JSON list of C-alpha atoms in Angstrom, two decimals:
[
{"chain": "A", "resi": 1149, "resn": "UNK", "atom": "CA", "xyz": [0.50, 40.26, 15.62]},
{"chain": "A", "resi": 1150, "resn": "UNK", "atom": "CA", "xyz": [0.88, 40.32, 12.60]},
{"chain": "A", "resi": 1151, "resn": "UNK", "atom": "CA", "xyz": [4.15, 38.27, 13.10]},
{"chain": "A", "resi": 1152, "resn": "UNK", "atom": "CA", "xyz": [2.41, 35.38, 14.70]},
{"chain": "A", "resi": 1153, "resn": "UNK", "atom": "CA", "xyz": [-0.31, 35.20, 11.90]},
{"chain": "A", "resi": 1154, "resn": "UNK", "atom": "CA", "xyz": [2.28, 34.86, 9.30]},
{"chain": "A", "resi": 1155, "resn": "UNK", "atom": "CA", "xyz": [4.25, 32.48, 11.49]},
{"chain": "A", "resi": 1156, "resn": "UNK", "atom": "CA", "xyz": [0.87, 30.52, 11.97]},
{"chain": "A", "resi": 1157, "resn": "UNK", "atom": "CA", "xyz": [0.06, 30.15, 7.86]},
{"chain": "A", "resi": 1158, "resn": "UNK", "atom": "CA", "xyz": [3.80, 29.44, 7.30]},
{"chain": "A", "resi": 1159, "resn": "UNK", "atom": "CA", "xyz": [3.12, 26.27, 9.89]},
{"chain": "A", "resi": 1160, "resn": "UNK", "atom": "CA", "xyz": [-0.24, 25.28, 7.96]},
{"chain": "A", "resi": 1161, "resn": "UNK", "atom": "CA", "xyz": [1.22, 25.40, 4.61]},
{"chain": "A", "resi": 1162, "resn": "UNK", "atom": "CA", "xyz": [4.10, 23.57, 5.55]},
{"chain": "A", "resi": 1163, "resn": "UNK", "atom": "CA", "xyz": [2.19, 20.97, 7.31]},
{"chain": "A", "resi": 1164, "resn": "UNK", "atom": "CA", "xyz": [-0.40, 20.69, 4.26]},
{"chain": "A", "resi": 1165, "resn": "UNK", "atom": "CA", "xyz": [3.20, 20.38, 2.47]},
{"chain": "A", "resi": 1166, "resn": "UNK", "atom": "CA", "xyz": [4.17, 17.51, 4.45]},
{"chain": "A", "resi": 1167, "resn": "UNK", "atom": "CA", "xyz": [0.74, 16.03, 4.51]},
{"chain": "A", "resi": 1168, "resn": "UNK", "atom": "CA", "xyz": [1.05, 16.16, 1.09]},
{"chain": "A", "resi": 1169, "resn": "UNK", "atom": "CA", "xyz": [4.17, 14.50, 0.17]},
{"chain": "A", "resi": 1170, "resn": "UNK", "atom": "CA", "xyz": [3.19, 11.67, 2.93]},
{"chain": "A", "resi": 1171, "resn": "UNK", "atom": "CA", "xyz": [0.60, 10.55, 1.19]},
{"chain": "A", "resi": 1172, "resn": "UNK", "atom": "CA", "xyz": [2.67, 9.29, -2.08]},
{"chain": "A", "resi": 1173, "resn": "UNK", "atom": "CA", "xyz": [2.99, 10.04, -5.75]},
{"chain": "A", "resi": 1174, "resn": "UNK", "atom": "CA", "xyz": [0.85, 7.44, -7.61]},
{"chain": "A", "resi": 1175, "resn": "UNK", "atom": "CA", "xyz": [3.11, 7.25, -10.23]},
{"chain": "A", "resi": 1176, "resn": "UNK", "atom": "CA", "xyz": [5.90, 6.97, -8.61]},
{"chain": "A", "resi": 1177, "resn": "UNK", "atom": "CA", "xyz": [4.54, 4.07, -7.33]},
{"chain": "A", "resi": 1178, "resn": "UNK", "atom": "CA", "xyz": [3.66, 2.54, -9.98]},
{"chain": "A", "resi": 1179, "resn": "UNK", "atom": "CA", "xyz": [7.64, 2.54, -11.03]},
{"chain": "A", "resi": 1180, "resn": "UNK", "atom": "CA", "xyz": [7.77, 0.54, -7.23]},
{"chain": "A", "resi": 1181, "resn": "UNK", "atom": "CA", "xyz": [5.32, -1.51, -8.18]},
{"chain": "A", "resi": 1182, "resn": "UNK", "atom": "CA", "xyz": [7.37, -3.09, -10.43]},
{"chain": "A", "resi": 1183, "resn": "UNK", "atom": "CA", "xyz": [8.86, -5.34, -7.70]},
{"chain": "A", "resi": 1184, "resn": "UNK", "atom": "CA", "xyz": [5.60, -6.74, -6.79]},
{"chain": "A", "resi": 1185, "resn": "UNK", "atom": "CA", "xyz": [4.70, -7.20, -10.78]},
{"chain": "A", "resi": 1186, "resn": "UNK", "atom": "CA", "xyz": [6.48, -10.62, -11.38]},
{"chain": "A", "resi": 1187, "resn": "UNK", "atom": "CA", "xyz": [3.84, -12.48, -8.64]},
{"chain": "A", "resi": 1188, "resn": "UNK", "atom": "CA", "xyz": [0.54, -9.56, -8.08]},
{"chain": "A", "resi": 1189, "resn": "UNK", "atom": "CA", "xyz": [-1.50, -8.14, -11.25]},
{"chain": "A", "resi": 1190, "resn": "UNK", "atom": "CA", "xyz": [-3.52, -4.69, -10.38]},
{"chain": "A", "resi": 1191, "resn": "UNK", "atom": "CA", "xyz": [-5.98, -2.88, -12.99]},
{"chain": "A", "resi": 1192, "resn": "UNK", "atom": "CA", "xyz": [-8.64, -3.67, -15.89]},
{"chain": "A", "resi": 1193, "resn": "UNK", "atom": "CA", "xyz": [-8.37, -7.71, -16.10]},
{"chain": "A", "resi": 1194, "resn": "UNK", "atom": "CA", "xyz": [-5.66, -7.82, -13.90]},
{"chain": "A", "resi": 1195, "resn": "UNK", "atom": "CA", "xyz": [-6.07, -11.95, -12.31]},
{"chain": "A", "resi": 1196, "resn": "UNK", "atom": "CA", "xyz": [-4.64, -13.62, -9.33]},
{"chain": "A", "resi": 1197, "resn": "UNK", "atom": "CA", "xyz": [-1.55, -15.05, -10.23]},
{"chain": "A", "resi": 1198, "resn": "UNK", "atom": "CA", "xyz": [1.56, -16.19, -8.17]},
{"chain": "A", "resi": 1199, "resn": "UNK", "atom": "CA", "xyz": [0.45, -13.66, -5.63]},
{"chain": "A", "resi": 1200, "resn": "UNK", "atom": "CA", "xyz": [-3.29, -12.10, -5.34]},
{"chain": "A", "resi": 1201, "resn": "UNK", "atom": "CA", "xyz": [-4.90, -9.40, -7.49]},
{"chain": "A", "resi": 1202, "resn": "UNK", "atom": "CA", "xyz": [-4.33, -6.11, -5.74]},
{"chain": "A", "resi": 1203, "resn": "UNK", "atom": "CA", "xyz": [-6.90, -4.28, -7.24]},
{"chain": "A", "resi": 1204, "resn": "UNK", "atom": "CA", "xyz": [-9.68, -3.20, -4.33]},
{"chain": "A", "resi": 1205, "resn": "UNK", "atom": "CA", "xyz": [-6.73, -3.92, -1.87]},
{"chain": "A", "resi": 1206, "resn": "UNK", "atom": "CA", "xyz": [-7.36, -0.19, 0.25]},
{"chain": "A", "resi": 1207, "resn": "UNK", "atom": "CA", "xyz": [-9.85, -1.37, 2.63]},
{"chain": "A", "resi": 1208, "resn": "UNK", "atom": "CA", "xyz": [-10.38, -5.07, 2.11]},
{"chain": "A", "resi": 1209, "resn": "UNK", "atom": "CA", "xyz": [-9.47, -8.38, 4.73]},
{"chain": "A", "resi": 1210, "resn": "UNK", "atom": "CA", "xyz": [-6.36, -9.97, 4.34]},
{"chain": "A", "resi": 1211, "resn": "UNK", "atom": "CA", "xyz": [-7.30, -13.54, 2.56]},
{"chain": "A", "resi": 1212, "resn": "UNK", "atom": "CA", "xyz": [-10.35, -12.25, 1.27]},
{"chain": "A", "resi": 1213, "resn": "UNK", "atom": "CA", "xyz": [-9.44, -11.97, -2.86]},
{"chain": "A", "resi": 1214, "resn": "UNK", "atom": "CA", "xyz": [-11.88, -14.16, -4.39]},
{"chain": "A", "resi": 1215, "resn": "UNK", "atom": "CA", "xyz": [-10.23, -16.81, -5.96]},
{"chain": "A", "resi": 1216, "resn": "UNK", "atom": "CA", "xyz": [-7.00, -17.00, -4.25]},
{"chain": "A", "resi": 1217, "resn": "UNK", "atom": "CA", "xyz": [-5.33, -19.91, -2.31]},
{"chain": "A", "resi": 1218, "resn": "UNK", "atom": "CA", "xyz": [-4.27, -17.84, 0.57]},
{"chain": "A", "resi": 1219, "resn": "UNK", "atom": "CA", "xyz": [-2.09, -19.23, 3.98]},
{"chain": "A", "resi": 1220, "resn": "UNK", "atom": "CA", "xyz": [-3.51, -20.23, 7.03]},
{"chain": "A", "resi": 1221, "resn": "UNK", "atom": "CA", "xyz": [-1.76, -17.07, 8.00]},
{"chain": "A", "resi": 1222, "resn": "UNK", "atom": "CA", "xyz": [-2.73, -14.52, 6.28]},
{"chain": "A", "resi": 1223, "resn": "UNK", "atom": "CA", "xyz": [-6.59, -15.86, 6.23]},
{"chain": "A", "resi": 1224, "resn": "UNK", "atom": "CA", "xyz": [-6.17, -16.08, 9.89]},
{"chain": "A", "resi": 1225, "resn": "UNK", "atom": "CA", "xyz": [-4.17, -12.94, 10.56]},
{"chain": "A", "resi": 1226, "resn": "UNK", "atom": "CA", "xyz": [-7.41, -10.51, 11.21]},
{"chain": "A", "resi": 1227, "resn": "UNK", "atom": "CA", "xyz": [-5.48, -7.76, 9.36]},
{"chain": "A", "resi": 1228, "resn": "UNK", "atom": "CA", "xyz": [-7.46, -5.09, 7.14]},
{"chain": "A", "resi": 1229, "resn": "UNK", "atom": "CA", "xyz": [-5.27, -3.37, 4.64]},
{"chain": "A", "resi": 1230, "resn": "UNK", "atom": "CA", "xyz": [-5.52, 0.07, 5.93]},
{"chain": "A", "resi": 1231, "resn": "UNK", "atom": "CA", "xyz": [-2.68, 2.55, 4.50]},
{"chain": "A", "resi": 1232, "resn": "UNK", "atom": "CA", "xyz": [-0.74, 2.07, 7.60]},
{"chain": "A", "resi": 1233, "resn": "UNK", "atom": "CA", "xyz": [-1.09, -2.16, 8.19]},
{"chain": "A", "resi": 1234, "resn": "UNK", "atom": "CA", "xyz": [-0.02, -1.94, 4.31]},
{"chain": "A", "resi": 1235, "resn": "UNK", "atom": "CA", "xyz": [2.99, -0.25, 5.26]},
{"chain": "A", "resi": 1236, "resn": "UNK", "atom": "CA", "xyz": [4.25, -2.21, 8.42]},
{"chain": "A", "resi": 1237, "resn": "UNK", "atom": "CA", "xyz": [3.30, -5.61, 6.28]},
{"chain": "A", "resi": 1238, "resn": "UNK", "atom": "CA", "xyz": [5.63, -4.57, 3.04]},
{"chain": "A", "resi": 1239, "resn": "UNK", "atom": "CA", "xyz": [8.08, -3.19, 5.30]},
{"chain": "A", "resi": 1240, "resn": "UNK", "atom": "CA", "xyz": [8.63, -7.02, 6.27]},
{"chain": "A", "resi": 1241, "resn": "UNK", "atom": "CA", "xyz": [5.90, -9.11, 5.13]},
{"chain": "A", "resi": 1242, "resn": "UNK", "atom": "CA", "xyz": [7.15, -12.20, 7.30]},
{"chain": "A", "resi": 1243, "resn": "UNK", "atom": "CA", "xyz": [7.96, -10.64, 10.03]},
{"chain": "A", "resi": 1244, "resn": "UNK", "atom": "CA", "xyz": [4.37, -8.86, 10.33]},
{"chain": "A", "resi": 1245, "resn": "UNK", "atom": "CA", "xyz": [2.78, -12.11, 9.38]},
{"chain": "A", "resi": 1246, "resn": "UNK", "atom": "CA", "xyz": [4.66, -15.46, 10.28]},
{"chain": "A", "resi": 1247, "resn": "UNK", "atom": "CA", "xyz": [4.22, -18.42, 7.97]},
{"chain": "A", "resi": 1248, "resn": "UNK", "atom": "CA", "xyz": [2.71, -15.66, 4.75]},
{"chain": "A", "resi": 1249, "resn": "UNK", "atom": "CA", "xyz": [3.33, -17.77, 1.75]},
{"chain": "A", "resi": 1250, "resn": "UNK", "atom": "CA", "xyz": [4.71, -14.07, 0.19]},
{"chain": "A", "resi": 1251, "resn": "UNK", "atom": "CA", "xyz": [8.31, -14.79, 0.48]},
{"chain": "A", "resi": 1252, "resn": "UNK", "atom": "CA", "xyz": [9.25, -10.89, -0.81]},
{"chain": "A", "resi": 1253, "resn": "UNK", "atom": "CA", "xyz": [11.69, -9.61, 1.47]},
{"chain": "A", "resi": 1254, "resn": "UNK", "atom": "CA", "xyz": [9.94, -5.68, 1.49]},
{"chain": "A", "resi": 1255, "resn": "UNK", "atom": "CA", "xyz": [10.57, -3.06, 0.93]},
{"chain": "A", "resi": 1256, "resn": "UNK", "atom": "CA", "xyz": [12.54, -0.48, 3.29]},
{"chain": "A", "resi": 1257, "resn": "UNK", "atom": "CA", "xyz": [12.50, 2.95, 2.04]},
{"chain": "A", "resi": 1258, "resn": "UNK", "atom": "CA", "xyz": [9.69, 4.60, 3.27]},
{"chain": "A", "resi": 1259, "resn": "UNK", "atom": "CA", "xyz": [8.94, 7.02, 0.61]},
{"chain": "A", "resi": 1260, "resn": "UNK", "atom": "CA", "xyz": [8.89, 3.27, -1.59]},
{"chain": "A", "resi": 1261, "resn": "UNK", "atom": "CA", "xyz": [6.42, 2.08, 1.06]},
{"chain": "A", "resi": 1262, "resn": "UNK", "atom": "CA", "xyz": [4.49, 5.55, 0.81]},
{"chain": "A", "resi": 1263, "resn": "UNK", "atom": "CA", "xyz": [4.50, 5.35, -3.40]},
{"chain": "A", "resi": 1264, "resn": "UNK", "atom": "CA", "xyz": [2.98, 2.23, -3.83]},
{"chain": "A", "resi": 1265, "resn": "UNK", "atom": "CA", "xyz": [0.59, 2.63, -1.43]},
{"chain": "A", "resi": 1266, "resn": "UNK", "atom": "CA", "xyz": [-0.55, 5.66, -3.31]},
{"chain": "A", "resi": 1267, "resn": "UNK", "atom": "CA", "xyz": [-0.48, 3.84, -6.34]},
{"chain": "A", "resi": 1268, "resn": "UNK", "atom": "CA", "xyz": [-2.47, 0.88, -5.36]},
{"chain": "A", "resi": 1269, "resn": "UNK", "atom": "CA", "xyz": [-5.03, 2.48, -3.53]},
{"chain": "A", "resi": 1270, "resn": "UNK", "atom": "CA", "xyz": [-6.15, 4.08, -6.36]},
{"chain": "A", "resi": 1271, "resn": "UNK", "atom": "CA", "xyz": [-7.96, 1.09, -8.11]},
{"chain": "A", "resi": 1272, "resn": "UNK", "atom": "CA", "xyz": [-11.01, -0.44, -7.21]},
{"chain": "A", "resi": 1273, "resn": "UNK", "atom": "CA", "xyz": [-12.62, -3.45, -6.71]},
{"chain": "A", "resi": 1274, "resn": "UNK", "atom": "CA", "xyz": [-13.26, -4.12, -10.92]},
{"chain": "A", "resi": 1275, "resn": "UNK", "atom": "CA", "xyz": [-9.12, -2.25, -11.88]},
{"chain": "A", "resi": 1276, "resn": "UNK", "atom": "CA", "xyz": [-10.45, 1.15, -12.41]},
{"chain": "A", "resi": 1277, "resn": "UNK", "atom": "CA", "xyz": [-9.37, 4.44, -11.20]}
]
């Protein structure tokens, strides 16, 4: 019986560890974000540029950042930027939203997607963490 409890505890610990890893590393995500920074800004004072500011992107509806001229494809996509949707989109933006103006080829590496989401999702709409 003790062996079963020990194995159960080990399984719970392994699951918790893998769940924490799956959540991503914001510090690593900040480095991945450098690939995005030519078009997108984030943090205090971030403004729209070639792409919209990503402050408050978590749970924001696609095509809704104030003051940015989105493509009809993005405005009408019906997407909300939750973790799963963002990761699918950033894998291949043109595939997820055909007609988007975003020409970025995507992040094929799952860890990069996890990490950049962890980085982006910590910023509130006002740019604070």
